[in-house]
């Protein structure tokens, strides 16, 4: 059985802390100051990081740190997002690549479901990649070549390593308009239609009628046009807000993925900063 994520690195812990300004009752007595808490977080992460088979959280956090160092706050990132019959480990949106999916395979995983997962993800975006540990590069080389999926690698010494980008043009042969439309939230659907020059149904209509009408309008556009519009509006509406970015810059690095998943609002960021910063 795989190892579980320690309590200090669980989103449930920091969701509770964001709401209350305190650690959960079982953890609170163990850490009497920000210094003790930060030390505990770093120690837990260090043990996981140097484990012979790091758990999935390590990959998510290191990828989040890579994105922060590359794009600062000009990107969107979400974890465990449903796409078709699969759950995408990471979905990002950036100005240069649009919507992208990253599937993680730790050394405890197998490639058995990878083909079905990639098929689901390509219904949303042509940008699908695999993130594996450095020791698993050869293990996944064949299936990555077969599926046409680039492999990213993670190692403690080198961090996240991306392959050289290929000059091949983007193809939307597998992109599905309905999958893209379902990815968009209500307001994002309206924004996408405005971006495309159409008039969306707005707040003057009931939720269900607005949802149906806007889906019908969006369905009239080809997949590649919808993907570009969806990438644009998702980046605008889901990018990291300044108050969360400020918290990420002062919080311990091991909490990056956790805090991004919790997505605290401004008052909650203030509460978390009070716990983590002297």
Tab-separated table of N, CA, C and O in Angstrom, residues 107-165:
chain	number	residue	atom	x	y	z
A	107	UNK	N	6.483	6.134	-9.153
A	107	UNK	CA	7.094	4.804	-9.251
A	107	UNK	C	6.193	3.726	-8.674
A	107	UNK	O	6.465	2.533	-8.833
A	108	UNK	N	5.108	4.133	-8.030
A	108	UNK	CA	4.134	3.170	-7.521
A	108	UNK	C	3.027	2.888	-8.545
A	108	UNK	O	2.185	2.029	-8.334
A	109	UNK	N	2.994	3.662	-9.642
A	109	UNK	CA	1.959	3.521	-10.663
A	109	UNK	C	2.411	2.603	-11.795
A	109	UNK	O	3.576	2.207	-11.875
A	110	UNK	N	1.474	2.299	-12.688
A	110	UNK	CA	1.771	1.527	-13.893
A	110	UNK	C	1.194	2.279	-15.092
A	110	UNK	O	0.315	3.139	-14.930
A	111	UNK	N	1.643	1.953	-16.303
A	111	UNK	CA	1.112	2.618	-17.496
A	111	UNK	C	-0.197	2.019	-18.000
A	111	UNK	O	-0.659	2.370	-19.086
A	112	UNK	N	-0.822	1.152	-17.221
A	112	UNK	CA	-1.981	0.392	-17.702
A	112	UNK	C	-3.108	1.276	-18.237
A	112	UNK	O	-3.679	0.993	-19.291
A	113	UNK	N	-3.435	2.357	-17.547
A	113	UNK	CA	-4.571	3.200	-17.941
A	113	UNK	C	-4.158	4.428	-18.748
A	113	UNK	O	-5.000	5.240	-19.114
A	114	UNK	N	-2.881	4.570	-19.021
A	114	UNK	CA	-2.399	5.811	-19.634
A	114	UNK	C	-3.049	6.091	-20.986
A	114	UNK	O	-3.401	7.233	-21.288
A	115	UNK	N	-3.231	5.065	-21.791
A	115	UNK	CA	-3.830	5.269	-23.107
A	115	UNK	C	-5.231	5.851	-23.013
A	115	UNK	O	-5.572	6.801	-23.736
A	116	UNK	N	-6.058	5.299	-22.120
A	116	UNK	CA	-7.421	5.794	-21.944
A	116	UNK	C	-7.413	7.205	-21.372
A	116	UNK	O	-8.234	8.058	-21.763
A	117	UNK	N	-6.495	7.485	-20.449
A	117	UNK	CA	-6.406	8.823	-19.858
A	117	UNK	C	-6.021	9.861	-20.907
A	117	UNK	O	-6.644	10.927	-20.999
A	118	UNK	N	-5.010	9.558	-21.707
A	118	UNK	CA	-4.575	10.492	-22.751
A	118	UNK	C	-5.710	10.741	-23.741
A	118	UNK	O	-5.930	11.875	-24.187
A	119	UNK	N	-6.451	9.689	-24.078
A	119	UNK	CA	-7.583	9.836	-24.994
A	119	UNK	C	-8.619	10.814	-24.430
A	119	UNK	O	-9.146	11.661	-25.150
A	120	UNK	N	-8.905	10.705	-23.133
A	120	UNK	CA	-9.843	11.635	-22.487
A	120	UNK	C	-9.305	13.064	-22.515
A	120	UNK	O	-10.024	14.011	-22.852
A	121	UNK	N	-8.035	13.226	-22.145
A	121	UNK	CA	-7.461	14.562	-22.037
A	121	UNK	C	-7.395	15.261	-23.395
A	121	UNK	O	-7.552	16.484	-23.484
A	122	UNK	N	-7.158	14.495	-24.448
A	122	UNK	CA	-7.065	15.099	-25.778
A	122	UNK	C	-8.412	15.590	-26.286
A	122	UNK	O	-8.469	16.327	-27.274
A	123	UNK	N	-9.465	15.192	-25.636
A	123	UNK	CA	-10.774	15.753	-25.976
A	123	UNK	C	-10.874	17.195	-25.490
A	123	UNK	O	-11.663	17.973	-25.999
A	124	UNK	N	-10.059	17.543	-24.498
A	124	UNK	CA	-10.028	18.913	-23.982
A	124	UNK	C	-8.954	19.761	-24.644
A	124	UNK	O	-9.163	20.933	-24.944
A	125	UNK	N	-7.778	19.177	-24.862
A	125	UNK	CA	-6.648	19.964	-25.362
A	125	UNK	C	-5.641	19.071	-26.089
A	125	UNK	O	-5.470	17.899	-25.715
A	126	UNK	N	-4.974	19.596	-27.096
A	126	UNK	CA	-3.909	18.817	-27.741
A	126	UNK	C	-2.627	18.762	-26.916
A	126	UNK	O	-1.737	17.969	-27.197
A	127	UNK	N	-2.535	19.616	-25.881
A	127	UNK	CA	-1.326	19.675	-25.064
A	127	UNK	C	-1.450	18.745	-23.863
A	127	UNK	O	-1.979	19.112	-22.811
A	128	UNK	N	-0.966	17.517	-24.024
A	128	UNK	CA	-0.993	16.515	-22.964
A	128	UNK	C	0.425	15.995	-22.767
A	128	UNK	O	1.108	15.662	-23.740
A	129	UNK	N	0.879	15.931	-21.533
A	129	UNK	CA	2.224	15.419	-21.257
A	129	UNK	C	2.198	14.525	-20.029
A	129	UNK	O	1.236	14.525	-19.252
A	130	UNK	N	3.272	13.774	-19.863
A	130	UNK	CA	3.401	12.840	-18.750
A	130	UNK	C	4.560	13.289	-17.871
A	130	UNK	O	5.613	13.677	-18.371
A	131	UNK	N	4.347	13.249	-16.555
A	131	UNK	CA	5.400	13.586	-15.601
A	131	UNK	C	5.770	12.330	-14.822
A	131	UNK	O	4.914	11.739	-14.137
A	132	UNK	N	7.030	11.916	-14.932
A	132	UNK	CA	7.503	10.704	-14.251
A	132	UNK	C	8.791	11.011	-13.490
A	132	UNK	O	9.437	12.032	-13.717
A	133	UNK	N	9.152	10.095	-12.615
A	133	UNK	CA	10.419	10.222	-11.920
A	133	UNK	C	11.574	9.913	-12.854
A	133	UNK	O	11.425	9.196	-13.857
A	134	UNK	N	12.743	10.445	-12.540
A	134	UNK	CA	13.908	10.246	-13.394
A	134	UNK	C	14.259	8.789	-13.619
A	134	UNK	O	14.748	8.414	-14.688
A	135	UNK	N	13.959	7.935	-12.636
A	135	UNK	CA	14.271	6.512	-12.774
A	135	UNK	C	13.290	5.782	-13.688
A	135	UNK	O	13.524	4.624	-14.060
A	136	UNK	N	12.164	6.448	-14.021
A	136	UNK	CA	11.128	5.798	-14.829
A	136	UNK	C	11.128	6.246	-16.281
A	136	UNK	O	10.238	5.869	-17.045
A	137	UNK	N	12.097	7.042	-16.681
A	137	UNK	CA	12.118	7.565	-18.042
A	137	UNK	C	12.084	6.452	-19.083
A	137	UNK	O	11.264	6.467	-20.010
A	138	UNK	N	12.944	5.472	-18.931
A	138	UNK	CA	12.995	4.377	-19.905
A	138	UNK	C	11.750	3.502	-19.820
A	138	UNK	O	11.274	2.987	-20.830
A	139	UNK	N	11.228	3.340	-18.631
A	139	UNK	CA	10.035	2.504	-18.432
A	139	UNK	C	8.843	3.015	-19.229
A	139	UNK	O	8.033	2.223	-19.735
A	140	UNK	N	8.727	4.341	-19.368
A	140	UNK	CA	7.590	4.931	-20.062
A	140	UNK	C	7.925	5.408	-21.474
A	140	UNK	O	7.052	5.928	-22.177
A	141	UNK	N	9.175	5.247	-21.897
A	141	UNK	CA	9.598	5.760	-23.207
A	141	UNK	C	8.776	5.166	-24.344
A	141	UNK	O	8.318	5.879	-25.256
A	142	UNK	N	8.553	3.844	-24.307
A	142	UNK	CA	7.827	3.186	-25.382
A	142	UNK	C	6.387	3.632	-25.493
A	142	UNK	O	5.910	3.952	-26.589
A	143	UNK	N	5.686	3.669	-24.357
A	143	UNK	CA	4.268	4.050	-24.392
A	143	UNK	C	4.111	5.530	-24.736
A	143	UNK	O	3.158	5.920	-25.422
A	144	UNK	N	5.059	6.370	-24.304
A	144	UNK	CA	5.000	7.793	-24.654
A	144	UNK	C	5.172	7.982	-26.164
A	144	UNK	O	4.473	8.789	-26.786
A	145	UNK	N	6.084	7.226	-26.747
A	145	UNK	CA	6.292	7.315	-28.191
A	145	UNK	C	5.062	6.809	-28.939
A	145	UNK	O	4.632	7.404	-29.928
A	146	UNK	N	4.483	5.734	-28.442
A	146	UNK	CA	3.293	5.166	-29.073
A	146	UNK	C	2.115	6.130	-29.031
A	146	UNK	O	1.369	6.269	-30.006
A	147	UNK	N	1.952	6.815	-27.911
A	147	UNK	CA	0.831	7.739	-27.735
A	147	UNK	C	1.139	9.139	-28.255
A	147	UNK	O	0.235	9.976	-28.348
A	148	UNK	N	2.404	9.401	-28.561
A	148	UNK	CA	2.778	10.736	-29.005
A	148	UNK	C	2.705	11.766	-27.896
A	148	UNK	O	2.303	12.912	-28.109
A	149	UNK	N	3.100	11.348	-26.705
A	149	UNK	CA	3.026	12.210	-25.519
A	149	UNK	C	4.441	12.521	-25.027
A	149	UNK	O	5.223	11.598	-24.783
A	150	UNK	N	4.790	13.793	-24.851
A	150	UNK	CA	6.117	14.117	-24.315
A	150	UNK	C	6.213	13.762	-22.839
A	150	UNK	O	5.233	13.878	-22.103
A	151	UNK	N	7.387	13.323	-22.422
A	151	UNK	CA	7.599	12.943	-21.027
A	151	UNK	C	8.434	13.995	-20.313
A	151	UNK	O	9.542	14.322	-20.742
A	152	UNK	N	7.900	14.532	-19.220
A	152	UNK	CA	8.644	15.405	-18.326
A	152	UNK	C	9.199	14.530	-17.214
A	152	UNK	O	8.593	13.519	-16.854
A	153	UNK	N	10.333	14.897	-16.679
A	153	UNK	CA	10.913	14.109	-15.599
A	153	UNK	C	11.164	14.971	-14.371
A	153	UNK	O	11.384	16.176	-14.471
A	154	UNK	N	11.116	14.312	-13.208
A	154	UNK	CA	11.426	14.994	-11.958
A	154	UNK	C	12.499	14.213	-11.214
A	154	UNK	O	12.431	12.990	-11.103
A	155	UNK	N	13.485	14.931	-10.707
A	155	UNK	CA	14.479	14.335	-9.816
A	155	UNK	C	14.840	15.369	-8.761
A	155	UNK	O	14.689	16.577	-8.974
A	156	UNK	N	15.291	14.891	-7.618
A	156	UNK	CA	15.636	15.791	-6.517
A	156	UNK	C	16.755	16.745	-6.936
A	156	UNK	O	16.723	17.941	-6.614
A	157	UNK	N	17.726	16.250	-7.670
A	157	UNK	CA	18.879	17.072	-8.036
A	157	UNK	C	18.575	18.063	-9.155
A	157	UNK	O	19.053	19.198	-9.137
A	158	UNK	N	17.762	17.662	-10.118
A	158	UNK	CA	17.550	18.502	-11.307
A	158	UNK	C	16.172	19.139	-11.370
A	158	UNK	O	15.912	19.964	-12.246
A	159	UNK	N	15.273	18.783	-10.467
A	159	UNK	CA	13.937	19.356	-10.489
A	159	UNK	C	13.141	18.852	-11.682
A	159	UNK	O	13.320	17.731	-12.149
A	160	UNK	N	12.251	19.716	-12.205
A	160	UNK	CA	11.420	19.369	-13.360
A	160	UNK	C	12.212	19.637	-14.637
A	160	UNK	O	12.715	20.737	-14.850
A	161	UNK	N	12.308	18.620	-15.473
A	161	UNK	CA	13.000	18.744	-16.753
A	161	UNK	C	12.004	18.502	-17.883
A	161	UNK	O	11.327	17.480	-17.907
A	162	UNK	N	11.929	19.465	-18.803
A	162	UNK	CA	11.031	19.339	-19.950
A	162	UNK	C	11.825	18.993	-21.202
A	162	UNK	O	12.939	19.490	-21.386
A	163	UNK	N	11.257	18.166	-22.092
A	163	UNK	CA	11.943	17.873	-23.348
A	163	UNK	C	11.934	19.087	-24.262
A	163	UNK	O	11.124	20.008	-24.083
A	164	UNK	N	12.823	19.110	-25.235
A	164	UNK	CA	12.839	20.193	-26.205
A	164	UNK	C	11.520	20.198	-26.975
A	164	UNK	O	11.057	19.146	-27.428
A	165	UNK	N	10.875	21.369	-27.108
A	165	UNK	CA	9.599	21.415	-27.839
A	165	UNK	C	9.779	21.035	-29.307
A	165	UNK	O	10.785	21.367	-29.927
